[in-house]
CSV table of C-alpha atoms and ligand atoms in Angstrom, one decimal:
chain,number,residue,atom,x,y,z
A,20,UNK,CA,-48.0,4.6,162.2
A,21,UNK,CA,-49.6,1.5,163.7
A,22,UNK,CA,-48.4,-0.8,160.9
A,23,UNK,CA,-45.7,-3.4,161.8
A,24,UNK,CA,-42.3,-2.4,160.7
A,25,UNK,CA,-41.9,-3.3,157.0
A,26,UNK,CA,-39.0,-5.0,155.3
A,27,UNK,CA,-38.4,-1.7,153.6
A,28,UNK,CA,-37.7,0.1,156.9
A,29,UNK,CA,-35.6,-2.8,158.2
A,30,UNK,CA,-33.4,-2.5,155.2
A,31,UNK,CA,-33.3,1.2,155.5
A,32,UNK,CA,-32.2,1.1,159.1
A,33,UNK,CA,-29.6,-1.6,158.4
A,34,UNK,CA,-28.0,0.7,155.8
A,35,UNK,CA,-28.3,3.7,158.1
A,36,UNK,CA,-24.6,4.2,159.0
A,37,UNK,CA,-23.4,4.2,155.4
A,38,UNK,CA,-26.2,6.5,154.3
A,39,UNK,CA,-25.5,8.9,157.2
A,40,UNK,CA,-21.8,9.0,156.2
A,41,UNK,CA,-22.7,9.7,152.5
A,42,UNK,CA,-25.1,12.3,153.6
A,43,UNK,CA,-22.5,14.1,155.8
A,44,UNK,CA,-20.1,14.1,152.9
A,45,UNK,CA,-22.8,15.5,150.8
A,46,UNK,CA,-23.4,18.6,152.9
A,47,UNK,CA,-20.8,20.6,151.0
A,48,UNK,CA,-21.4,22.8,148.0
A,49,UNK,CA,-20.8,20.1,145.4
A,50,UNK,CA,-23.9,18.2,146.5
A,51,UNK,CA,-26.2,19.7,143.9
A,52,UNK,CA,-24.0,18.6,141.1
A,53,UNK,CA,-23.6,14.9,142.1
A,54,UNK,CA,-24.7,12.6,139.4
A,55,UNK,CA,-25.5,9.3,141.1
A,56,UNK,CA,-25.8,6.3,138.8
A,57,UNK,CA,-29.6,5.5,139.0
A,58,UNK,CA,-30.6,1.9,139.3
A,59,UNK,CA,-31.4,0.7,135.8
A,60,UNK,CA,-33.6,-2.3,136.6
A,61,UNK,CA,-36.5,-3.1,138.8
A,62,UNK,CA,-34.2,-5.6,140.7
A,63,UNK,CA,-31.6,-2.9,141.4
A,64,UNK,CA,-34.3,-0.6,142.7
A,65,UNK,CA,-35.3,-3.3,145.1
A,66,UNK,CA,-31.9,-4.2,146.4
A,67,UNK,CA,-30.1,-0.8,146.6
A,68,UNK,CA,-29.6,0.1,150.3
A,69,UNK,CA,-31.8,3.1,151.1
A,70,UNK,CA,-31.0,6.0,153.3
A,71,UNK,CA,-32.9,6.2,156.6
A,72,UNK,CA,-33.3,9.9,156.0
A,73,UNK,CA,-36.7,11.1,154.8
A,74,UNK,CA,-37.2,12.3,151.2
A,75,UNK,CA,-37.3,16.0,152.3
A,76,UNK,CA,-33.8,15.8,153.9
A,77,UNK,CA,-32.4,14.2,150.8
A,78,UNK,CA,-34.1,16.8,148.6
A,79,UNK,CA,-33.0,19.7,150.7
A,80,UNK,CA,-29.4,18.7,150.1
A,81,UNK,CA,-30.1,19.1,146.3
A,82,UNK,CA,-32.0,22.4,147.0
A,83,UNK,CA,-35.0,20.8,145.5
A,84,UNK,CA,-38.6,21.1,146.8
A,85,UNK,CA,-40.2,17.8,147.1
A,86,UNK,CA,-43.9,18.3,147.6
A,87,UNK,CA,-47.4,16.9,147.6
A,88,UNK,CA,-50.9,18.3,147.1
A,89,UNK,CA,-52.8,18.5,150.4
A,90,UNK,CA,-56.4,18.1,151.1
A,91,UNK,CA,-57.9,19.5,154.3
A,92,UNK,CA,-60.1,16.6,155.3
A,93,UNK,CA,-57.3,14.0,155.8
A,94,UNK,CA,-55.1,16.7,157.3
A,95,UNK,CA,-57.8,17.2,160.0
A,96,UNK,CA,-58.8,13.5,160.4
A,97,UNK,CA,-55.8,11.2,159.8
A,98,UNK,CA,-52.8,11.2,162.0
A,99,UNK,CA,-50.6,9.1,159.6
A,100,UNK,CA,-51.4,11.6,156.9
A,101,UNK,CA,-50.0,14.4,159.1
A,102,UNK,CA,-47.0,12.4,160.2
A,103,UNK,CA,-45.9,11.4,156.7
A,104,UNK,CA,-46.6,14.8,155.3
A,105,UNK,CA,-44.4,16.6,157.8
A,106,UNK,CA,-41.7,13.9,157.7
A,107,UNK,CA,-41.3,13.4,154.0
A,108,UNK,CA,-42.1,16.7,152.2
A,109,UNK,CA,-40.7,20.2,152.3
A,110,UNK,CA,-43.3,21.7,150.1
A,111,UNK,CA,-47.1,21.5,149.8
A,112,UNK,CA,-49.6,22.6,147.2
A,113,UNK,CA,-53.2,23.4,148.2
A,114,UNK,CA,-55.1,20.8,146.2
A,115,UNK,CA,-58.5,22.4,146.4
A,116,UNK,CA,-58.5,24.9,149.3
A,117,UNK,CA,-57.5,27.9,147.2
A,118,UNK,CA,-59.7,27.3,144.2
A,119,UNK,CA,-62.2,30.0,143.4
A,120,UNK,CA,-65.3,28.1,144.5
A,121,UNK,CA,-63.8,27.2,147.9
A,122,UNK,CA,-62.1,30.4,148.8
A,123,UNK,CA,-64.5,32.9,147.3
A,124,UNK,CA,-68.0,31.2,147.6
A,125,UNK,CA,-70.1,34.4,147.5
A,126,UNK,CA,-69.5,37.6,145.6
A,127,UNK,CA,-68.8,39.5,148.8
A,128,UNK,CA,-67.5,36.7,150.9
A,129,UNK,CA,-64.1,35.0,151.1
A,130,UNK,CA,-63.6,31.8,153.1
A,131,UNK,CA,-60.0,31.2,154.1
A,132,UNK,CA,-60.8,28.4,156.6
A,133,UNK,CA,-59.4,25.5,154.7
A,134,UNK,CA,-56.5,27.3,153.2
A,135,UNK,CA,-55.5,28.8,156.6
A,136,UNK,CA,-55.3,25.3,158.1
A,137,UNK,CA,-53.0,24.0,155.3
A,138,UNK,CA,-50.7,27.1,155.4
A,139,UNK,CA,-50.5,27.0,159.2
A,140,UNK,CA,-49.4,23.3,159.0
A,141,UNK,CA,-46.8,24.2,156.4
A,142,UNK,CA,-45.4,27.0,158.6
A,143,UNK,CA,-45.2,24.8,161.6
A,144,UNK,CA,-43.3,22.2,159.7
A,145,UNK,CA,-41.1,24.6,157.7
A,146,UNK,CA,-42.6,23.7,154.3
A,147,UNK,CA,-42.9,26.0,151.3
A,148,UNK,CA,-46.4,26.6,150.1
A,149,UNK,CA,-47.4,26.7,146.4
A,150,UNK,CA,-50.8,28.3,145.9
A,151,UNK,CA,-53.1,26.7,143.4
A,152,UNK,CA,-55.0,27.8,141.3
A,153,UNK,CA,-56.0,31.4,141.0
A,154,UNK,CA,-57.6,31.6,137.6
A,155,UNK,CA,-59.0,28.3,136.2
A,156,UNK,CA,-62.1,27.3,134.2
A,157,UNK,CA,-63.1,24.6,136.7
A,158,UNK,CA,-64.3,24.6,140.3
A,159,UNK,CA,-65.8,28.1,140.0
A,160,UNK,CA,-68.8,29.2,142.1
A,161,UNK,CA,-72.3,29.4,140.5
A,162,UNK,CA,-72.4,33.1,141.2
A,163,UNK,CA,-69.5,33.5,138.8
A,164,UNK,CA,-70.4,30.9,136.1
A,165,UNK,CA,-74.1,31.8,136.0
A,166,UNK,CA,-73.7,35.6,136.3
A,167,UNK,CA,-74.4,37.9,133.4
A,168,UNK,CA,-71.1,39.7,132.9
A,169,UNK,CA,-69.7,42.4,130.8
A,170,UNK,CA,-66.0,43.3,130.5
A,171,UNK,CA,-66.6,46.3,132.8
A,172,UNK,CA,-68.2,44.1,135.5
A,173,UNK,CA,-66.0,41.0,135.3
A,174,UNK,CA,-62.7,42.8,135.2
A,175,UNK,CA,-63.0,44.1,138.8
A,176,UNK,CA,-64.0,40.6,139.9
A,177,UNK,CA,-60.8,39.1,138.5
A,178,UNK,CA,-58.6,41.8,139.9
A,179,UNK,CA,-60.2,41.9,143.4
A,180,UNK,CA,-60.1,38.1,143.7
A,181,UNK,CA,-56.4,37.9,142.9
A,182,UNK,CA,-55.4,40.9,145.0
A,183,UNK,CA,-57.4,39.7,148.0
A,184,UNK,CA,-56.2,36.1,147.9
A,185,UNK,CA,-52.5,36.9,147.2
A,186,UNK,CA,-52.4,39.6,149.8
A,187,UNK,CA,-54.0,37.3,152.4
A,188,UNK,CA,-51.0,35.0,152.0
A,189,UNK,CA,-48.3,37.5,151.3
A,190,UNK,CA,-45.0,36.2,152.7
A,191,UNK,CA,-46.5,32.8,153.5
A,192,UNK,CA,-47.2,31.4,150.0
A,193,UNK,CA,-43.9,31.5,148.0
A,194,UNK,CA,-45.3,30.7,144.6
A,195,UNK,CA,-48.6,30.6,142.8
A,196,UNK,CA,-50.3,28.9,139.8
A,197,UNK,CA,-51.7,32.2,138.7
A,198,UNK,CA,-53.3,30.9,135.5
A,199,UNK,CA,-54.2,27.2,135.1
A,200,UNK,CA,-55.0,25.3,132.0
A,201,UNK,CA,-55.7,28.3,129.7
A,202,UNK,CA,-54.7,26.4,126.6
A,203,UNK,CA,-56.8,23.5,125.2
A,204,UNK,CA,-55.6,20.3,123.7
A,205,UNK,CA,-55.5,21.7,120.2
A,206,UNK,CA,-53.1,24.4,121.4
A,207,UNK,CA,-55.7,27.3,121.2
A,208,UNK,CA,-56.7,29.5,124.1
A,209,UNK,CA,-59.3,27.6,126.0
A,210,UNK,CA,-62.8,28.8,125.8
A,211,UNK,CA,-63.7,30.0,129.3
A,212,UNK,CA,-65.6,32.8,131.0
A,213,UNK,CA,-62.5,35.0,131.3
A,214,UNK,CA,-61.6,34.7,127.6
A,215,UNK,CA,-65.1,35.2,126.4
A,216,UNK,CA,-65.9,38.3,128.5
A,217,UNK,CA,-62.5,39.9,129.1
A,218,UNK,CA,-60.5,38.7,126.1
A,219,UNK,CA,-57.0,37.1,125.9
A,220,UNK,CA,-55.5,39.8,128.1
A,221,UNK,CA,-57.1,38.3,131.2
A,222,UNK,CA,-53.9,36.2,131.4
A,223,UNK,CA,-51.5,39.2,131.6
A,224,UNK,CA,-53.8,41.0,133.9
A,225,UNK,CA,-53.9,38.1,136.3
A,226,UNK,CA,-50.1,38.0,136.5
A,227,UNK,CA,-49.9,41.8,137.0
A,228,UNK,CA,-52.4,41.8,139.8
A,229,UNK,CA,-50.7,38.9,141.6
A,230,UNK,CA,-47.3,40.6,141.3
A,231,UNK,CA,-48.7,43.9,142.6
A,232,UNK,CA,-50.2,42.0,145.6
A,233,UNK,CA,-47.0,40.2,146.5
A,234,UNK,CA,-43.9,41.3,144.5
A,235,UNK,CA,-41.8,38.6,146.1
A,236,UNK,CA,-44.0,35.6,145.1
A,237,UNK,CA,-42.9,33.5,142.1
A,238,UNK,CA,-45.7,33.3,139.6
A,239,UNK,CA,-46.4,30.3,137.3
A,240,UNK,CA,-48.5,29.4,134.3
A,241,UNK,CA,-49.6,25.7,135.0
A,242,UNK,CA,-50.9,23.2,132.5
A,243,UNK,CA,-51.2,19.5,131.7
A,244,UNK,CA,-50.2,17.7,128.6
A,245,UNK,CA,-47.5,20.2,127.8
A,246,UNK,CA,-44.5,18.4,129.2
A,247,UNK,CA,-43.0,17.1,126.0
A,248,UNK,CA,-42.2,19.3,123.0
A,249,UNK,CA,-45.2,19.1,120.7
A,250,UNK,CA,-48.4,21.0,119.8
A,251,UNK,CA,-49.6,21.9,123.2
A,252,UNK,CA,-46.2,22.7,124.7
A,253,UNK,CA,-45.4,24.9,121.7
A,254,UNK,CA,-48.5,26.9,122.4
A,255,UNK,CA,-47.6,27.2,126.1
A,256,UNK,CA,-44.1,28.3,125.0
A,257,UNK,CA,-45.5,30.9,122.7
A,258,UNK,CA,-47.8,32.2,125.4
A,259,UNK,CA,-45.2,32.6,128.1
A,260,UNK,CA,-42.6,34.0,125.6
A,261,UNK,CA,-45.1,36.6,124.6
A,262,UNK,CA,-45.8,37.5,128.2
A,263,UNK,CA,-42.1,37.7,128.9
A,264,UNK,CA,-41.6,39.9,125.8
A,265,UNK,CA,-44.4,42.2,127.1
A,266,UNK,CA,-42.7,42.5,130.5
A,267,UNK,CA,-45.5,40.6,132.3
A,268,UNK,CA,-44.3,39.3,135.6
A,269,UNK,CA,-44.2,35.6,135.0
A,270,UNK,CA,-41.4,33.5,136.5
A,271,UNK,CA,-42.1,30.0,135.4
A,272,UNK,CA,-44.1,27.2,133.9
A,273,UNK,CA,-45.8,24.3,135.9
A,274,UNK,CA,-45.7,21.0,134.1
A,275,UNK,CA,-48.4,19.0,135.8
A,276,UNK,CA,-47.1,15.5,134.8
A,277,UNK,CA,-50.2,13.3,135.0
A,278,UNK,CA,-48.8,10.2,133.4
A,279,UNK,CA,-49.5,6.5,132.9
A,280,UNK,CA,-47.2,3.5,132.6
A,281,UNK,CA,-49.3,2.4,129.6
A,282,UNK,CA,-48.0,5.3,127.6
A,283,UNK,CA,-44.8,6.3,129.4
A,284,UNK,CA,-43.5,9.8,128.8
A,285,UNK,CA,-40.8,10.5,126.2
A,286,UNK,CA,-38.1,11.7,128.4
A,287,UNK,CA,-35.9,13.2,125.7
A,288,UNK,CA,-38.8,15.4,124.6
A,289,UNK,CA,-39.4,16.6,128.1
A,290,UNK,CA,-35.7,17.4,128.4
A,291,UNK,CA,-35.9,19.5,125.2
A,292,UNK,CA,-38.9,21.4,126.6
A,293,UNK,CA,-37.1,22.1,129.9
A,294,UNK,CA,-34.1,23.4,128.0
A,295,UNK,CA,-36.1,25.8,125.9
A,296,UNK,CA,-37.9,27.2,128.9
A,297,UNK,CA,-34.6,27.7,130.6
A,298,UNK,CA,-33.4,29.6,127.6
A,299,UNK,CA,-36.3,31.9,128.1
A,300,UNK,CA,-35.2,32.5,131.7
A,301,UNK,CA,-38.1,30.7,133.2
A,302,UNK,CA,-38.3,28.3,136.1
A,303,UNK,CA,-40.1,25.0,135.9
A,304,UNK,CA,-41.9,23.0,138.5
A,305,UNK,CA,-43.3,19.5,138.2
A,306,UNK,CA,-46.6,20.5,139.8
A,307,UNK,CA,-49.0,17.6,139.9
A,308,UNK,CA,-47.2,14.3,139.2
A,309,UNK,CA,-48.9,11.0,139.4
A,310,UNK,CA,-48.5,7.8,137.3
A,311,UNK,CA,-51.4,5.6,136.7
A,312,UNK,CA,-50.8,1.8,136.5
A,313,UNK,CA,-54.1,1.0,134.9
A,314,UNK,CA,-53.6,-0.7,131.5
A,315,UNK,CA,-49.9,-1.4,132.1
A,316,UNK,CA,-48.3,-4.8,131.3
A,317,UNK,CA,-47.6,-7.6,133.8
A,318,UNK,CA,-48.6,-8.3,137.4
A,319,UNK,CA,-49.0,-5.7,140.1
A,320,UNK,CA,-45.3,-5.9,141.2
A,321,UNK,CA,-44.2,-5.3,137.6
A,322,UNK,CA,-46.6,-2.4,137.2
A,323,UNK,CA,-45.4,-0.7,140.4
A,324,UNK,CA,-41.8,-1.0,139.2
A,325,UNK,CA,-42.6,0.5,135.9
A,326,UNK,CA,-44.3,3.3,137.8
A,327,UNK,CA,-41.2,3.7,139.9
A,328,UNK,CA,-39.0,4.0,136.8
A,329,UNK,CA,-41.2,6.9,135.5
A,330,UNK,CA,-41.0,8.7,138.8
A,331,UNK,CA,-37.3,8.3,138.9
A,332,UNK,CA,-36.7,9.4,135.3
A,333,UNK,CA,-38.7,12.6,135.9
A,334,UNK,CA,-36.8,13.3,139.0
A,335,UNK,CA,-33.6,12.8,137.2
A,336,UNK,CA,-34.6,15.2,134.5
A,337,UNK,CA,-35.6,17.8,137.1
A,338,UNK,CA,-32.3,17.3,139.0
A,339,UNK,CA,-30.3,17.8,135.9
A,340,UNK,CA,-32.2,20.9,134.8
A,341,UNK,CA,-30.9,24.0,136.6
A,342,UNK,CA,-34.3,25.7,136.2
A,343,UNK,CA,-36.3,22.9,137.7
A,344,UNK,CA,-37.2,23.9,141.3
A,345,UNK,CA,-39.7,21.4,142.5
A,346,UNK,CA,-41.3,18.0,142.1
A,347,UNK,CA,-44.8,17.9,143.6
A,348,UNK,CA,-46.9,14.7,143.6
A,349,UNK,CA,-50.6,15.1,143.3
A,350,UNK,CA,-51.7,13.6,146.6
A,351,UNK,CA,-50.0,11.9,149.6
A,352,UNK,CA,-51.3,8.3,149.4
A,353,UNK,CA,-53.3,6.3,146.8
A,354,UNK,CA,-56.3,6.7,148.9
A,355,UNK,CA,-56.3,10.5,148.3
A,356,UNK,CA,-55.8,10.5,144.6
A,357,UNK,CA,-58.4,12.1,142.3
A,358,UNK,CA,-57.8,9.4,139.7
A,359,UNK,CA,-60.1,6.5,140.8
A,360,UNK,CA,-63.0,8.9,141.2
A,361,UNK,CA,-62.4,10.7,137.9
A,362,UNK,CA,-61.8,7.7,135.7
A,363,UNK,CA,-64.2,5.4,137.6
A,364,UNK,CA,-61.7,2.6,138.1
A,365,UNK,CA,-59.2,1.6,140.8
A,366,UNK,CA,-55.6,2.7,140.5
A,367,UNK,CA,-52.5,3.4,142.6
A,368,UNK,CA,-50.7,6.4,141.1
A,369,UNK,CA,-48.8,7.9,144.1
A,370,UNK,CA,-45.8,7.3,146.3
A,371,UNK,CA,-47.6,5.7,149.3
A,372,UNK,CA,-50.3,3.0,149.2
A,373,UNK,CA,-53.7,3.4,150.8
A,374,UNK,CA,-52.3,2.0,154.1
A,375,UNK,CA,-49.6,4.7,154.0
A,376,UNK,CA,-46.8,2.2,153.2
A,377,UNK,CA,-44.1,3.5,150.9
A,378,UNK,CA,-44.1,2.0,147.4
A,379,UNK,CA,-41.3,1.2,144.9
A,380,UNK,CA,-41.8,4.7,143.5
A,381,UNK,CA,-40.9,6.2,146.9
A,382,UNK,CA,-37.8,4.1,147.1
A,383,UNK,CA,-36.8,5.0,143.5
A,384,UNK,CA,-36.9,8.7,144.3
A,385,UNK,CA,-34.8,8.1,147.4
A,386,UNK,CA,-32.4,5.9,145.6
A,387,UNK,CA,-31.7,8.8,143.1
A,388,UNK,CA,-31.6,11.5,145.7
A,389,UNK,CA,-29.3,9.8,148.2
B,408,G3I,O1,-65.1,17.9,149.6
B,408,G3I,C1,-66.4,17.6,148.9
B,408,G3I,C2,-67.2,16.7,149.8
B,408,G3I,O2,-67.6,17.4,150.9
B,408,G3I,C3,-68.4,16.3,148.9
B,408,G3I,O3,-69.2,15.4,149.7
B,408,G3I,C4,-68.0,15.7,147.6
B,408,G3I,C5,-69.2,15.3,146.7
B,408,G3I,O4,-68.8,15.2,145.4
B,408,G3I,O5,-67.2,16.6,146.9
B,408,G3I,C6,-66.0,16.9,147.6
B,408,G3I,O6,-65.3,17.8,146.9
B,408,G3I,C7,-64.6,17.3,145.8
B,408,G3I,C8,-63.1,17.7,146.0
B,408,G3I,O7,-62.4,17.3,144.9
B,408,G3I,C9,-62.5,17.1,147.2
B,408,G3I,O8,-62.4,15.7,147.1
B,408,G3I,C10,-65.1,17.8,144.5
B,408,G3I,O9,-66.4,17.3,144.3
B,408,G3I,C11,-64.2,17.4,143.4
B,408,G3I,O10,-64.7,18.1,142.2
B,408,G3I,C12,-62.8,17.8,143.6
B,408,G3I,O11,-62.0,17.4,142.6
B,408,G3I,C13,-60.8,18.1,142.5
B,408,G3I,C14,-60.6,18.5,141.0
B,408,G3I,O12,-59.3,19.0,140.8
B,408,G3I,C15,-61.6,19.6,140.7
B,408,G3I,O13,-61.3,20.8,141.4
B,408,G3I,C16,-59.7,17.0,142.8
B,408,G3I,O14,-59.7,16.8,144.2
B,408,G3I,C17,-58.3,17.6,142.4
B,408,G3I,O15,-57.3,16.6,142.6
B,408,G3I,C18,-58.3,18.1,141.0
B,408,G3I,O16,-57.0,18.6,140.7
B,408,G3I,C19,-56.8,19.1,139.4
B,408,G3I,C20,-56.0,20.3,139.5
B,408,G3I,O17,-56.6,21.3,140.3
B,408,G3I,C21,-55.6,20.9,138.1
B,408,G3I,N1,-55.0,19.9,137.3
B,408,G3I,C22,-55.8,18.7,137.1
B,408,G3I,C23,-56.1,18.1,138.5
B,408,G3I,C24,-56.8,16.8,138.4
B,408,G3I,O18,-58.1,17.0,137.8
């Protein structure tokens, strides 16, 4: 990075010896169960000496995947993006490169260019890859959405698509969002092409095809707004329980975790949800975390600290849940977030700012992990 060394890094380096000692003590088997006292206030977050180790080294000791969604453009064009990605994260999710429209642009043509680049980068840097998103109602090609389908003609499309993509990355993509956002905000099955033409069984079929194509891959149902116990998460729970009861190969639930400081999550309700999914024998991943600061109270510093608290509390819940395997943030720096474009207003929802400087949220995750 070309930026001058920040106070954050000076502080990190000064505390290096102590942190390295703590880290070496933590290499044993008890590390996963350590329960550090998290800083409780914004001031403590600021003053706690931080480990010089990157996030991924600290997460590795907890057997946690700490990941980010990756876009191919900055991966190709921005050196700091590549440096921070490789240094800080041990897991990546393909943000757009494996979506239907990108990877299967014509009925008889697959395009693996973008996805291959991301997967190669991950392999080079020993990062796990989470594939996203096999069956989704958005980012579909026109040939699919505008086609005239019957059950007999659409079924082979669904099966071929899943088989081809999962086989292509067999052994290189460890886990998949097989079905994404299939439940609407009222808790009903979302009206989409697959439901209309094939029927509700498209969900089970998708998981079965993915499993047949790569029996070792971990397969997830992924959704937003179902983090806390409530109407939507109840519907997700019922869906995945039914799939489990039917013997469908599903291994976990992705909780997207798109949050705001204006309406912070209710952590006890997320905890309850994690527990009931664990009781079903399902893994959980925090798959798309970001925390908007728009509409929050106070000045920018106060908002960023409120944001840091949300990140830290979610990490704490995940560390304390034996079935929570990963925390993935939805983009590397604020510059790459989908939020400003989607909501048509500026925001700063991620761990690094637009100049690639670590934010209080990054420090807060470290403070908890170290
Ligand atoms: O890359 C093209 C660019 O070449 C073109 O000039 C530009 C013009 O609009 O579009 C660019 O593609 C955009 C792409 O993001 C890359 O930035 C698409 O229009 C845009 O629709 C796409 O948005 C993505 C969105 O999903 C829809 O697929 C966001 O990046 C991505 O963050 C967002 O992610 C979703 C998850 O997949 C599912 N959960 C919700 C989450 C947020 O919406």
